[in-house]
PDB file of C-alpha atoms in Angstrom:
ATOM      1  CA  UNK A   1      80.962 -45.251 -41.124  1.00  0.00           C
ATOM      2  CA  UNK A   2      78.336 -45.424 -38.654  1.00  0.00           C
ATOM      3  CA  UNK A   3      77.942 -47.134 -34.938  1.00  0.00           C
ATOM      4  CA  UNK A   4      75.279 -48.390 -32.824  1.00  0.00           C
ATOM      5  CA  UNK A   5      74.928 -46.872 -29.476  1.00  0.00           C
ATOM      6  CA  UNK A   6      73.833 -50.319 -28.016  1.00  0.00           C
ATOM      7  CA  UNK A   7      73.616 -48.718 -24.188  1.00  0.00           C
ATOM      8  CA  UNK A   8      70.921 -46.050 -25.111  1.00  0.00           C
ATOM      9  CA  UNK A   9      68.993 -48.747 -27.184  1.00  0.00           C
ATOM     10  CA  UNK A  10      68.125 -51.091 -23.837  1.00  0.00           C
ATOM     11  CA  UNK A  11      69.092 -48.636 -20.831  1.00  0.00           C
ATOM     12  CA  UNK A  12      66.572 -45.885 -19.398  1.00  0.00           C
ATOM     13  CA  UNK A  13      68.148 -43.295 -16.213  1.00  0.00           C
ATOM     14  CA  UNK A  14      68.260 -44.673 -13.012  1.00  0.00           C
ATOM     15  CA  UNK A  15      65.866 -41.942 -11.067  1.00  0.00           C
ATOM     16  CA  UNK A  16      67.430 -43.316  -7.471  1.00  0.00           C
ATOM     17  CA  UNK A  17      71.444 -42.466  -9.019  1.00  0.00           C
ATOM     18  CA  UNK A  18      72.927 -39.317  -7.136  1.00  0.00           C
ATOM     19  CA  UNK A  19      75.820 -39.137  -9.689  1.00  0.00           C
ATOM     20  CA  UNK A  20      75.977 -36.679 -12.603  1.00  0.00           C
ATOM     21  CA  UNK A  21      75.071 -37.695 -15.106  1.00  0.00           C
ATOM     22  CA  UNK A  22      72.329 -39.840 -13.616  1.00  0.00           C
ATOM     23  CA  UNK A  23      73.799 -43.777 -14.451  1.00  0.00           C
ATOM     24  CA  UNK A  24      71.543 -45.635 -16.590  1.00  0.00           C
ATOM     25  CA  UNK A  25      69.990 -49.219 -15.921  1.00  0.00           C
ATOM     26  CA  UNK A  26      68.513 -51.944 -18.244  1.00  0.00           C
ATOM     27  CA  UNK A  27      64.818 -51.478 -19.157  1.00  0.00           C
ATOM     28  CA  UNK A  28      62.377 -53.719 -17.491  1.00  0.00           C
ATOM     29  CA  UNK A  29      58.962 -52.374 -19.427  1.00  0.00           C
ATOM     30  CA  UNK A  30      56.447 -55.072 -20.803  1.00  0.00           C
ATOM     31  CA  UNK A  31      57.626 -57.320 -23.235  1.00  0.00           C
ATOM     32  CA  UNK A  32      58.857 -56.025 -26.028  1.00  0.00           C
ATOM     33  CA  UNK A  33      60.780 -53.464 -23.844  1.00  0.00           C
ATOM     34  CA  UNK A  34      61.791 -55.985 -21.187  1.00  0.00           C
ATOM     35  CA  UNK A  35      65.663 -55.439 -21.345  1.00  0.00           C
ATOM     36  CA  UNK A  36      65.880 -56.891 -17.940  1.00  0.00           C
ATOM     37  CA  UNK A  37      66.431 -60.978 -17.224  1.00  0.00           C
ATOM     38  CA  UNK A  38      66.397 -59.977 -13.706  1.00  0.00           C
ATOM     39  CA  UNK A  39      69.692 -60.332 -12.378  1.00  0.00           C
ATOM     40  CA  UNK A  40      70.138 -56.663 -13.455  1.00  0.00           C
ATOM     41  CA  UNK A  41      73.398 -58.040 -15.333  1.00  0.00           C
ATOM     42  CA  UNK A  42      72.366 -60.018 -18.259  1.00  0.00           C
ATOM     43  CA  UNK A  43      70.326 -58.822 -21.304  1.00  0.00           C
ATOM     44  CA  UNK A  44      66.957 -60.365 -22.214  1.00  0.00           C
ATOM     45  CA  UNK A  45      66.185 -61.803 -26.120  1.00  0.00           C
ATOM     46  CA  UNK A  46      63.861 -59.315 -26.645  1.00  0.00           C
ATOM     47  CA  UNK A  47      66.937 -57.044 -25.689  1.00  0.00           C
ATOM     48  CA  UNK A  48      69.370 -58.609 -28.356  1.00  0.00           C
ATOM     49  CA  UNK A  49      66.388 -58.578 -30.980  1.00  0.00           C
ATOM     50  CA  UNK A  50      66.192 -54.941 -30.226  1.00  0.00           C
ATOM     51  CA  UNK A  51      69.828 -54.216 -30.627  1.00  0.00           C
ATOM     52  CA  UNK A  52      70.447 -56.089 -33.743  1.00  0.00           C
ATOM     53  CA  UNK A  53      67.776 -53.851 -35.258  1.00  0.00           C
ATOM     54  CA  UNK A  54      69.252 -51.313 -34.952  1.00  0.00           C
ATOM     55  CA  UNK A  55      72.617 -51.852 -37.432  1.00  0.00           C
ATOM     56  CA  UNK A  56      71.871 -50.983 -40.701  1.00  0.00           C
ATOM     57  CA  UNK A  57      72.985 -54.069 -42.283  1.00  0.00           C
ATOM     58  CA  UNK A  58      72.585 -52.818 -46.036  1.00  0.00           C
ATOM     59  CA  UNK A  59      75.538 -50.141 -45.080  1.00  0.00           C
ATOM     60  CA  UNK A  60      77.636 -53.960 -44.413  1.00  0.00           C
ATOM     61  CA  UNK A  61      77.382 -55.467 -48.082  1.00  0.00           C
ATOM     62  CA  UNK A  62      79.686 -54.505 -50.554  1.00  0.00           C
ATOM     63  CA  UNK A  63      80.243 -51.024 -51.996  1.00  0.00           C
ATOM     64  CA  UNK A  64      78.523 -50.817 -55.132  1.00  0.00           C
TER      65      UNK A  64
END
């Protein structure tokens, strides 16, 4: 069994956080990398595209 650690995939550290560990924000890079729609809430397409790469959908079809 494996997981997808969705958060890493579209969030980068949020330099201005004081806590520890520093809390993490969506990505707002160019396009592809543009996690953020803007509302700092809501997760662009190119965001979902991203995260759905990541699963390994062979590892979902039927053992063999």
């Amino acid at each position: 069994m494996s997981y997808v650690d969705a958060e890493a995939i579209v969030a980068v550290t949020d330099a201005a956080s004081t806590t520890d560990p520093q809390a993490l924000k969506l990505g707002n890079d160019t396009a592809p990398a543009d996690f953020d729609s803007g509302d700092h809430v809501n997760l662009t397409a190119d965001a979902y595209s991203t995260i759905s790469n990541a699963f390994d959908l062979a590892s979902l079809g039927p053992d063999a």
